Coordinates of C-alpha atoms and ligand atoms in Angstrom, one line a residue:
X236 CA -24.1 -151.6 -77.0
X237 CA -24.4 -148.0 -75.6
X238 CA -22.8 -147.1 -72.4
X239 CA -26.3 -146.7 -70.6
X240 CA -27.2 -150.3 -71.5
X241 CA -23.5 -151.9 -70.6
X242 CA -24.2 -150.4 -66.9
X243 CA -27.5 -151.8 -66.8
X244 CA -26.1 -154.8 -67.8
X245 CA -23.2 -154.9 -64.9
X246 CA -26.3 -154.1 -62.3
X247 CA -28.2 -157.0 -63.5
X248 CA -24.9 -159.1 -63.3
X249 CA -24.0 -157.8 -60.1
X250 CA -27.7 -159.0 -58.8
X251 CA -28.1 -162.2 -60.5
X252 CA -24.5 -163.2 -58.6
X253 CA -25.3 -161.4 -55.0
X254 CA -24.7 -164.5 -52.6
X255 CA -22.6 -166.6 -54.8
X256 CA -19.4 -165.4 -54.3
X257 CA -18.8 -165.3 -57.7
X258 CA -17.9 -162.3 -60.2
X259 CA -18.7 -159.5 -58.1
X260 CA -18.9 -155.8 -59.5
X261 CA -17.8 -154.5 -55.8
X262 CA -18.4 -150.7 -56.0
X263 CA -21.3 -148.6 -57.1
X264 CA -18.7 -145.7 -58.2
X265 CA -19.2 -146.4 -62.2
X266 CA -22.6 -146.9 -61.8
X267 CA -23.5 -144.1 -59.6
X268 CA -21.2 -141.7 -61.9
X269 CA -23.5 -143.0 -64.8
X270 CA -26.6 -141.8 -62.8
X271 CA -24.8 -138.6 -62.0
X272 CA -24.5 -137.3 -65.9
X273 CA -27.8 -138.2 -66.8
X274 CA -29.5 -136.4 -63.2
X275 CA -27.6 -133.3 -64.1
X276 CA -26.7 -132.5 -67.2
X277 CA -23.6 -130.2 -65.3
X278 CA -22.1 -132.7 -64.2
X279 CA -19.8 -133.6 -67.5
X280 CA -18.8 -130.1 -67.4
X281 CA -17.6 -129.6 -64.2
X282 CA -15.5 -133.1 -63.9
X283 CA -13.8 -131.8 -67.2
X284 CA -13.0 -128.5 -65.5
X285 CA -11.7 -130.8 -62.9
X286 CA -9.7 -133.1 -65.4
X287 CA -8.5 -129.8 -67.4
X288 CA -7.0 -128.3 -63.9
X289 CA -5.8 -131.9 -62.4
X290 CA -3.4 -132.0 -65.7
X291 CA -2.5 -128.5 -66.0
X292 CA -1.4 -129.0 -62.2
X293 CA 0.6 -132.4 -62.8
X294 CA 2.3 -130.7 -65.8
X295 CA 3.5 -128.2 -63.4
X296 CA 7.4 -129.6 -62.2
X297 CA 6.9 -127.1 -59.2
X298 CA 4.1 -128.6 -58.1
X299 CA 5.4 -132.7 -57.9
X300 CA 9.2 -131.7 -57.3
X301 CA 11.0 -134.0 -54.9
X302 CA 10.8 -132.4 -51.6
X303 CA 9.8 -132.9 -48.0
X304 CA 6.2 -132.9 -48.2
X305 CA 4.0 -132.2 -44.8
X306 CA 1.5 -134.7 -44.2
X307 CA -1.9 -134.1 -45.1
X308 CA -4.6 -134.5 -42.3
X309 CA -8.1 -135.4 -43.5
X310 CA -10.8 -134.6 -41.1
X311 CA -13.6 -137.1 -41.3
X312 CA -16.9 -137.1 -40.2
X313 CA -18.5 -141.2 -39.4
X314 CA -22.4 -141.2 -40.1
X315 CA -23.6 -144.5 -39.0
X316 CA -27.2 -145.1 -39.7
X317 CA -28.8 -148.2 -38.9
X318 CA -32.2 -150.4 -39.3
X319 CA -31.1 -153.3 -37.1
X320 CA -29.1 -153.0 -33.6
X321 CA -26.3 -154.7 -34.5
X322 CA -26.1 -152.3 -37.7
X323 CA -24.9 -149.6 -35.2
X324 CA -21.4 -150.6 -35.2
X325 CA -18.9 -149.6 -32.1
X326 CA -16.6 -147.2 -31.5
X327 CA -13.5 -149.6 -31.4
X328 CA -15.1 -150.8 -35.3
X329 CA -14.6 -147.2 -36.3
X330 CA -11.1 -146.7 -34.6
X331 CA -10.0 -149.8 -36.6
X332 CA -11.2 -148.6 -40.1
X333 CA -9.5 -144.8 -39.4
X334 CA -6.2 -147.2 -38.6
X335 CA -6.3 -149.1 -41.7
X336 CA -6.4 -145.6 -43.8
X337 CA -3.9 -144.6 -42.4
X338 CA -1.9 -147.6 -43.0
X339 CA -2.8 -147.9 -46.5
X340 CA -2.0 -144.6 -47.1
X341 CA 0.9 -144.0 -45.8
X342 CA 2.6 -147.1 -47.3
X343 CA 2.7 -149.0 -43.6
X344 CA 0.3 -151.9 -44.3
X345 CA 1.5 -155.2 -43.4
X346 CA 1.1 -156.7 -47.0
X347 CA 3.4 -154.2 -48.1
X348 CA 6.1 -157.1 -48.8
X349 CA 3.8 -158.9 -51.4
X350 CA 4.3 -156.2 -53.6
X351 CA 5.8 -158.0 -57.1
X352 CA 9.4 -157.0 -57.9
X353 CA 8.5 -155.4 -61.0
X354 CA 5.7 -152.9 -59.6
X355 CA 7.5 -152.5 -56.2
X356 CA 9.1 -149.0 -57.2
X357 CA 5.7 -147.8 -58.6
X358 CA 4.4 -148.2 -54.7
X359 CA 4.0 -144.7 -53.4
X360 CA 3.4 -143.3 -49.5
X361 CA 0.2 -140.8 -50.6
X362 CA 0.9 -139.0 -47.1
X363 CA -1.8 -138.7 -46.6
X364 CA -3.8 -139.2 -42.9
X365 CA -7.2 -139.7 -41.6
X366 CA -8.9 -138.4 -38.1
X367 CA -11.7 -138.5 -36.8
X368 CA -12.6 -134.6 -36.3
X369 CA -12.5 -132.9 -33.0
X370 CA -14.7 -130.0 -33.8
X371 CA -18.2 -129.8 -35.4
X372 CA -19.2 -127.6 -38.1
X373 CA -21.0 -125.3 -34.8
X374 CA -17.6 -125.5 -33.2
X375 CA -18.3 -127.9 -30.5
X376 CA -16.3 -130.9 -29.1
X377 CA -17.0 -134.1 -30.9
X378 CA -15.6 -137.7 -31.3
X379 CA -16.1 -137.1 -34.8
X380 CA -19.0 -139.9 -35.1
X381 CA -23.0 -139.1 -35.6
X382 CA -25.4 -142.1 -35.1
X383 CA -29.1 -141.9 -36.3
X384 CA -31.9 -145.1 -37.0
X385 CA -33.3 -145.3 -39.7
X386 CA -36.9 -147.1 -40.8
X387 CA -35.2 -148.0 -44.1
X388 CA -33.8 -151.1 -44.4
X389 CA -31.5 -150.3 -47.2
X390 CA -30.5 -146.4 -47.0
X391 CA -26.9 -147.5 -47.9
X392 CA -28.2 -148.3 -51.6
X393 CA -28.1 -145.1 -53.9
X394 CA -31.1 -146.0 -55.6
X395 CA -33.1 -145.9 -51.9
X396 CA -34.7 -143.0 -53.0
X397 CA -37.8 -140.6 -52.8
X398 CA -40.2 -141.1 -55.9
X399 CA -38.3 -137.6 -57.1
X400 CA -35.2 -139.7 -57.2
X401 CA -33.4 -138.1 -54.0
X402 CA -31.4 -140.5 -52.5
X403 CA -32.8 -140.6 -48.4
X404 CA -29.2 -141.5 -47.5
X405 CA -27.7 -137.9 -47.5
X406 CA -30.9 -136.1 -45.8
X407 CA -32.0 -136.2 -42.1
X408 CA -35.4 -135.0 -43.1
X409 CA -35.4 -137.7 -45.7
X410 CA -34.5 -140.7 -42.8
X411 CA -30.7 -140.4 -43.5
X412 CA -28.2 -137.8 -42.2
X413 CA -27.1 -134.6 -43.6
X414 CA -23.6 -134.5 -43.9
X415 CA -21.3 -132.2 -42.4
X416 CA -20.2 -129.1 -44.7
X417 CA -18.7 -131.1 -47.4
X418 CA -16.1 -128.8 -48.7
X419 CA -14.1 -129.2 -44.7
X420 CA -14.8 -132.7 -43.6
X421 CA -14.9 -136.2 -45.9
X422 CA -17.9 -137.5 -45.1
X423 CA -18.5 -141.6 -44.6
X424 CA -21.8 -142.7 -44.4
X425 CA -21.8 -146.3 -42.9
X426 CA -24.9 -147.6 -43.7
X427 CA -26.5 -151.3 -44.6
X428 CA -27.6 -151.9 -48.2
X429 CA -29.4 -154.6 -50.1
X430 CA -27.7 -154.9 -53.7
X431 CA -24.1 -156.3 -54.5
X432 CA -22.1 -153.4 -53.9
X433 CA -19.9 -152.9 -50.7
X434 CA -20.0 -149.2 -50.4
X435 CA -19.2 -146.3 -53.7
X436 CA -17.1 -142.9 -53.6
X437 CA -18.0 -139.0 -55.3
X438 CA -15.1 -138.0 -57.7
X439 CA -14.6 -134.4 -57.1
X440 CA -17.2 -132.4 -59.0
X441 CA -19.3 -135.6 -59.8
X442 CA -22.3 -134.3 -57.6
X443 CA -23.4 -130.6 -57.5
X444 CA -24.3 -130.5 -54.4
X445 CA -23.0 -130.3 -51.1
X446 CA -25.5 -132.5 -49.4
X447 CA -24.4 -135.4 -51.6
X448 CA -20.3 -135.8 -52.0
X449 CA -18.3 -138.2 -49.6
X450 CA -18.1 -142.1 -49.5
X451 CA -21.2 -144.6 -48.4
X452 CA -19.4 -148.1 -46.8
X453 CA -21.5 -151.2 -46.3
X454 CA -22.3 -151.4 -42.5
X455 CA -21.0 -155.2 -43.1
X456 CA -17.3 -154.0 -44.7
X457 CA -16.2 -150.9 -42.6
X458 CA -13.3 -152.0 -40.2
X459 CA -12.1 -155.0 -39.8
X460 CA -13.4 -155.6 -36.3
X461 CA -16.8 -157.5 -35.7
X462 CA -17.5 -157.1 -39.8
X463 CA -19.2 -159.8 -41.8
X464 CA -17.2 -159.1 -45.0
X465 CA -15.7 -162.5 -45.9
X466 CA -13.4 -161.6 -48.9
X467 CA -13.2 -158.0 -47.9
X468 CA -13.1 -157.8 -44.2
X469 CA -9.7 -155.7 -44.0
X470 CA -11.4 -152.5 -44.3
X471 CA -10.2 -151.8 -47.5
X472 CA -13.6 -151.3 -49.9
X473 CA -13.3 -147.8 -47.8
X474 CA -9.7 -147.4 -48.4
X475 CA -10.6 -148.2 -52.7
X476 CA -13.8 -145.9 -52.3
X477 CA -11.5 -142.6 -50.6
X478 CA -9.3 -143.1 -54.0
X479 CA -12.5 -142.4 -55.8
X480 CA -13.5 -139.3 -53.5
X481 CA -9.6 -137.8 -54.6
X482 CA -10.3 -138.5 -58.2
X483 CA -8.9 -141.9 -59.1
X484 CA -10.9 -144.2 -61.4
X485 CA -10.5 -148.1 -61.4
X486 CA -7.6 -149.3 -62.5
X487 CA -9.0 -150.7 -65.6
X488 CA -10.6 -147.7 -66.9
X489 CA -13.2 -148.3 -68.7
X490 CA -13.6 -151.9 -69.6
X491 CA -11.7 -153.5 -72.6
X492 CA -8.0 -152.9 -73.4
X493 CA -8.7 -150.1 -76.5
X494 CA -11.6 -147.7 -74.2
X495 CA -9.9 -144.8 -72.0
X496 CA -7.6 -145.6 -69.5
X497 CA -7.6 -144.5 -65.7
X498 CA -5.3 -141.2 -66.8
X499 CA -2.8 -142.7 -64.8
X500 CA 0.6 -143.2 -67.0
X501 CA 2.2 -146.0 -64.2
X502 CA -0.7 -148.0 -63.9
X503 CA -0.7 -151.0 -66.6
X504 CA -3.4 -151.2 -69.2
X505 CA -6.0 -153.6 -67.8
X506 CA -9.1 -155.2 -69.6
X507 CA -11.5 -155.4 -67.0
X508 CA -11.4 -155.7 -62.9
X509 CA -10.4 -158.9 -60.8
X510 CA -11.8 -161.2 -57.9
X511 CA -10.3 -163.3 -55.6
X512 CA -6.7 -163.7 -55.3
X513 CA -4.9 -163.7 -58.9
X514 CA -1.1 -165.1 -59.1
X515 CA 1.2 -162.6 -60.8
X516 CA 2.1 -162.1 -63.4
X517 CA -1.8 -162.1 -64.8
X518 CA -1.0 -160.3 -68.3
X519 CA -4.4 -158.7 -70.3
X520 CA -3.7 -155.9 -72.3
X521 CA -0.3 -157.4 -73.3
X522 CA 1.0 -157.2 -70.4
X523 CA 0.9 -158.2 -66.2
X524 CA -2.0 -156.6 -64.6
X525 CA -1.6 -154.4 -61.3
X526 CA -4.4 -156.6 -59.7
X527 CA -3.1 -155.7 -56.0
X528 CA -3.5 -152.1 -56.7
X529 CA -6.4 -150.3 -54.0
X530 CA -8.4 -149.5 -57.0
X531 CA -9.1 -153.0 -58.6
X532 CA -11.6 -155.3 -57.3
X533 CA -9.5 -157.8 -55.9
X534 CA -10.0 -159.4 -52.3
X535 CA -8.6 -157.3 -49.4
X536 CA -5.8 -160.0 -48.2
X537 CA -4.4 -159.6 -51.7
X538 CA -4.6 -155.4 -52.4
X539 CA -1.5 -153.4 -51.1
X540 CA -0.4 -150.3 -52.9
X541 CA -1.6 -146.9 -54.9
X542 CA 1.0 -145.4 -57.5
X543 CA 3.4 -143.1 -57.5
X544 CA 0.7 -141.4 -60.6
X545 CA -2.9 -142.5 -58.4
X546 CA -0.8 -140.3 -55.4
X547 CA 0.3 -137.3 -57.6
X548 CA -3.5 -137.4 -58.7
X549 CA -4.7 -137.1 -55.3
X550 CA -2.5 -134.2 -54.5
X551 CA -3.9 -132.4 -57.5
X552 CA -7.1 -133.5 -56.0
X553 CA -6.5 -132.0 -52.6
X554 CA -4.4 -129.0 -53.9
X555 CA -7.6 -128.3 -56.1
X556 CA -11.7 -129.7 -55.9
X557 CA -10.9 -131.0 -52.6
X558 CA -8.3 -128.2 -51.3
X559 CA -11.5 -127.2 -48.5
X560 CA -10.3 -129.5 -45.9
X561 CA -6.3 -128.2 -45.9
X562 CA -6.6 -126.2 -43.1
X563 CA -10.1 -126.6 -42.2
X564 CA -8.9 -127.0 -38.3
X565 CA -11.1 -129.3 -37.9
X566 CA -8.8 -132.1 -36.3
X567 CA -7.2 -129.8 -33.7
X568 CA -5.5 -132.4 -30.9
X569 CA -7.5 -132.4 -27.8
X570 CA -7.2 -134.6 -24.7
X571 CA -9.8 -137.3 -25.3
X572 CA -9.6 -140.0 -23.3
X573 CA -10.3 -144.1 -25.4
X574 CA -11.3 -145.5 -22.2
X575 CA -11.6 -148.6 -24.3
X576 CA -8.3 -148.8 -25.4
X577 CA -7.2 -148.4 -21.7
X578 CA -4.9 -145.5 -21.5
X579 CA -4.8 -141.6 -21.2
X580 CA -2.4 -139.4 -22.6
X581 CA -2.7 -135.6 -21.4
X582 CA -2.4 -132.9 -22.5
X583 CA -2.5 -132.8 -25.6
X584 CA -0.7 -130.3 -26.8
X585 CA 2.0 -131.0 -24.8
X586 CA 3.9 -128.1 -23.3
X587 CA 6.2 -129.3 -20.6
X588 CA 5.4 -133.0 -19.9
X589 CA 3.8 -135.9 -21.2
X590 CA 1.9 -138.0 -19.1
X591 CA 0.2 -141.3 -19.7
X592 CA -2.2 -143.0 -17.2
X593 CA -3.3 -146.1 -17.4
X594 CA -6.6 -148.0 -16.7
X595 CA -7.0 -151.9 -16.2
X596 CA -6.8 -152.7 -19.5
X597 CA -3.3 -152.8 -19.4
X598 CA -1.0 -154.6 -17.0
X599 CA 2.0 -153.2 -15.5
X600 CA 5.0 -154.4 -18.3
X601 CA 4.4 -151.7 -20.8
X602 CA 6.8 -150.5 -23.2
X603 CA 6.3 -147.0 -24.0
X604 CA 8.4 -145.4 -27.5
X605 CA 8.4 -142.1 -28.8
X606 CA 9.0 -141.2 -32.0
X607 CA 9.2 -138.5 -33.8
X608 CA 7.1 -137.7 -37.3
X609 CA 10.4 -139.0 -39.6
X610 CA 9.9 -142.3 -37.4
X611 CA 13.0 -142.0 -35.2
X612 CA 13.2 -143.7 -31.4
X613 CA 13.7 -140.6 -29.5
X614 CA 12.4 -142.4 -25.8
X615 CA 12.5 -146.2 -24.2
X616 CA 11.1 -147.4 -21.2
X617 CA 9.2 -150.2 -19.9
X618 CA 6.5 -148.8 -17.3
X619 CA 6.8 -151.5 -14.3
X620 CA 5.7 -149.8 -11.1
X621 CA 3.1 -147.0 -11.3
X622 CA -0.1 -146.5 -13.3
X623 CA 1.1 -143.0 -14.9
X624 CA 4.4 -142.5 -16.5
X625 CA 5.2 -139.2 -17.1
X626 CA 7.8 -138.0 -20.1
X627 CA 10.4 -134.7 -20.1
X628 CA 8.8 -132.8 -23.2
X629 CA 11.1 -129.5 -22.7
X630 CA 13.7 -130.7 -25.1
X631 CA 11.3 -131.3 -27.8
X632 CA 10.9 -129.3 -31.1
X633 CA 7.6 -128.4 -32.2
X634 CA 5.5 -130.3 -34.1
X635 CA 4.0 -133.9 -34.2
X636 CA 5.3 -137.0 -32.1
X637 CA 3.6 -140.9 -32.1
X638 CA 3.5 -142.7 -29.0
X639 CA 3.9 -146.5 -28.8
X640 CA 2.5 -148.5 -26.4
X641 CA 2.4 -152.6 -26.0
X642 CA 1.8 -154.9 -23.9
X643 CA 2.1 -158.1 -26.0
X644 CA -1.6 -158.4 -26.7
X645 CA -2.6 -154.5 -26.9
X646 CA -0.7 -152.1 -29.2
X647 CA -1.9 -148.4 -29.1
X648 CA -0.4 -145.6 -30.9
X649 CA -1.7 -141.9 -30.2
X650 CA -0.7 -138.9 -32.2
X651 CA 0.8 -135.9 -29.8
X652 CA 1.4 -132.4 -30.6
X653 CA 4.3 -130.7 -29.1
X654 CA 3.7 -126.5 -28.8
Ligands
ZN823 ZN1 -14.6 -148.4 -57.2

């Protein structure tokens, strides 16, 4: 069977199954690359540029030496288009989806412990982080979020398209939004579809043109606040599909245990994606299967890790295809209040003090830690009498702090630059 035929195949699979809960192909990615080559014949040619520089880079010592790395921020731009009201999802869903990122990759989700012995020193921190931008591509203020209707039901699908085959998703004109310049900010379309697939991801150099390179989430799987995504309501179909957008394929490669692999050397040969929850060890290929890795299909609950070689294949990603947003500025801290979230930290950059005010939404009894970037308790205090607790900043070095604050029932954490 040729290749075109075996994706047709996994559509009409993927269809037949939408509903049942069964065998679910959960990300467009494989099919939309398929789609890809045969729209623009450039397209092979530029991803093997891409594959010829990502190993030239990895075979460079200097470039994966042991070292203190700085943590890579990733501005992001949120489209949220919607048909139905309840499709235009809040701000707090939003916050909750940038949080999860930032978990999974920096190695601080909760399901961190289910990692099996024999794969636990393959787990790797990507250091990488997410934020919502600050500044538009014009330079203005912005929460980092655009929100447009849309008459069509199912712009999230790649194949809602005009009779010339343009999908409407990617263009304002078209009923979708234009992204913002794609080579500074990852752009994620939220957006609701109507086939099987939860959202899908560009590889670097898969589309040849600007308009159309970033992820696409199912409204119903972004967050995991107020989501209807059963098995994958933890937010991570966006974490899998931002693996895709830095270059990394599923972990199966390309189905069967004898087609190419996913040119990652500690990821185990794996004949084909799973669902659900397996029990380890689940051995195809000769041996146990990585099913709790990001980029396999398996529920959320039961996915917790990227490789040491999937994070060494996104920093050739961002240190090559993707190196526009290092320094694109586009994240700068600003003081912006989360009324929501009930507090205010100002300003931000700090120069002399920090101060934190609070709102109703949090009682008295608050503990409030500071810690620096390497994680260590630097302050301690329980705020008990006053609505705004101000902290000493002058003996602080530059650079980036976390701030902890919990009540019990409300944890925040805000980011704070020290100048
Ligand atoms: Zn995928």
């Amino acid at each position: 069977m040729n290749s075109k035929a075996t994706y047709l195949l996994i559509l009409l699979f993927a269809t037949s199954f939408w509903g049942t809960a069964q065998e679910v192909d959960k990300c467009g990615h494989d099919l939309l690359l398929e789609q890809s080559l045969e729209r623009d014949p450039a397209t092979a040619d530029r991803m093997a540029a891409i594959e010829t520089f990502t190993q030239e880079w990895l075979a460079n010592d200097n470039n994966l030496q042991a070292r203190p790395r700085e943590i890579i921020t990733i501005p992001v731009v949120v489209h949220v288009l919607w048909n139905e009201f309840s499709e235009d999802i809040s701000n707090l869903q939003i916050f909750s989806q940038i949080d999860i990122l930032n978990e999974d990759f920096r190695m601080r989700n909760e399901n961190v412990g289910d990692i099996p012995d024999d794969f636990k020193d393959l787990a790797a921190d990507v250091g990488f982080e997410f934020c919502l931008a600050t500044i538009t591509p014009e330079g203005d203020i912005t929460d980092g979020i655009t929100r447009t209707q849309t008459e069509w039901p199912c712009i999230g699908d790649f194949n809602t398209t005009t009779e010339g085959g343009v999908p409407r998703l990617f263009y304002s004109i078209l009923g979708g939004k234009d992204p913002w310049d794609s080579r500074r900010y990852l752009n994620i379309w939220v957006a609701p579809t109507c086939n099987a697939f939860l959202g899908f991801g560009f590889n670097p150099g898969q589309s040849g043109n600007l308009n159309e390179d970033g992820v696409v989430i199912d409204t119903d799987y972004f967050g995991n606040v107020c989501n209807d995504g059963r098995n994958h309501h933890l937010g991570r179909t966006t974490t899998h599909e931002i693996g895709h957008y830095f270059n990394l394929k599923h972990i199966w490669g390309t189905k069967g245990c004898d087609e190419e692999d996913d040119f990652v050397e500690d990821t185990p040969r794996q004949d084909n994606f799973h669902n659900g929850c397996p029990t380890h060890p689940s051995v195809t290929c000769g041996s146990p299967d990585m099913f709790m890795n990001f980029m396999d299909y398996t529920d959320d609950a039961c996915i917790s890790m990227f490789t040491i070689g999937q994070k060494n294949r996104m920093l050739a990603a961002i240190n090559g295809p993707r190196s526009g947003l290092l320094n694109s500025n586009r994240c700068v801290f600003i003081n912006r209040p989360r009324p929501d979230l009930g507090i205010t930290v100002f300003p931000n950059p700090v120069t002399d003090c920090i101060h934190i005010e609070f709102n109703a939404n949090f009682d008295n009894d608050v503990t409030v830690l500071l810690y620096d970037a390497a994680g260590q308790l630097l302050y301690e205090a329980i705020n008990n009498a006053s609505n705004i607790r101000s902290i000493p900043a002058d003996g602080l070095a530059t650079g980036v702090y976390f701030l902890h604050l919990t009540n019990g029932s409300t944890k925040v954490t805000e980011r704070i630059m020290v100048r």
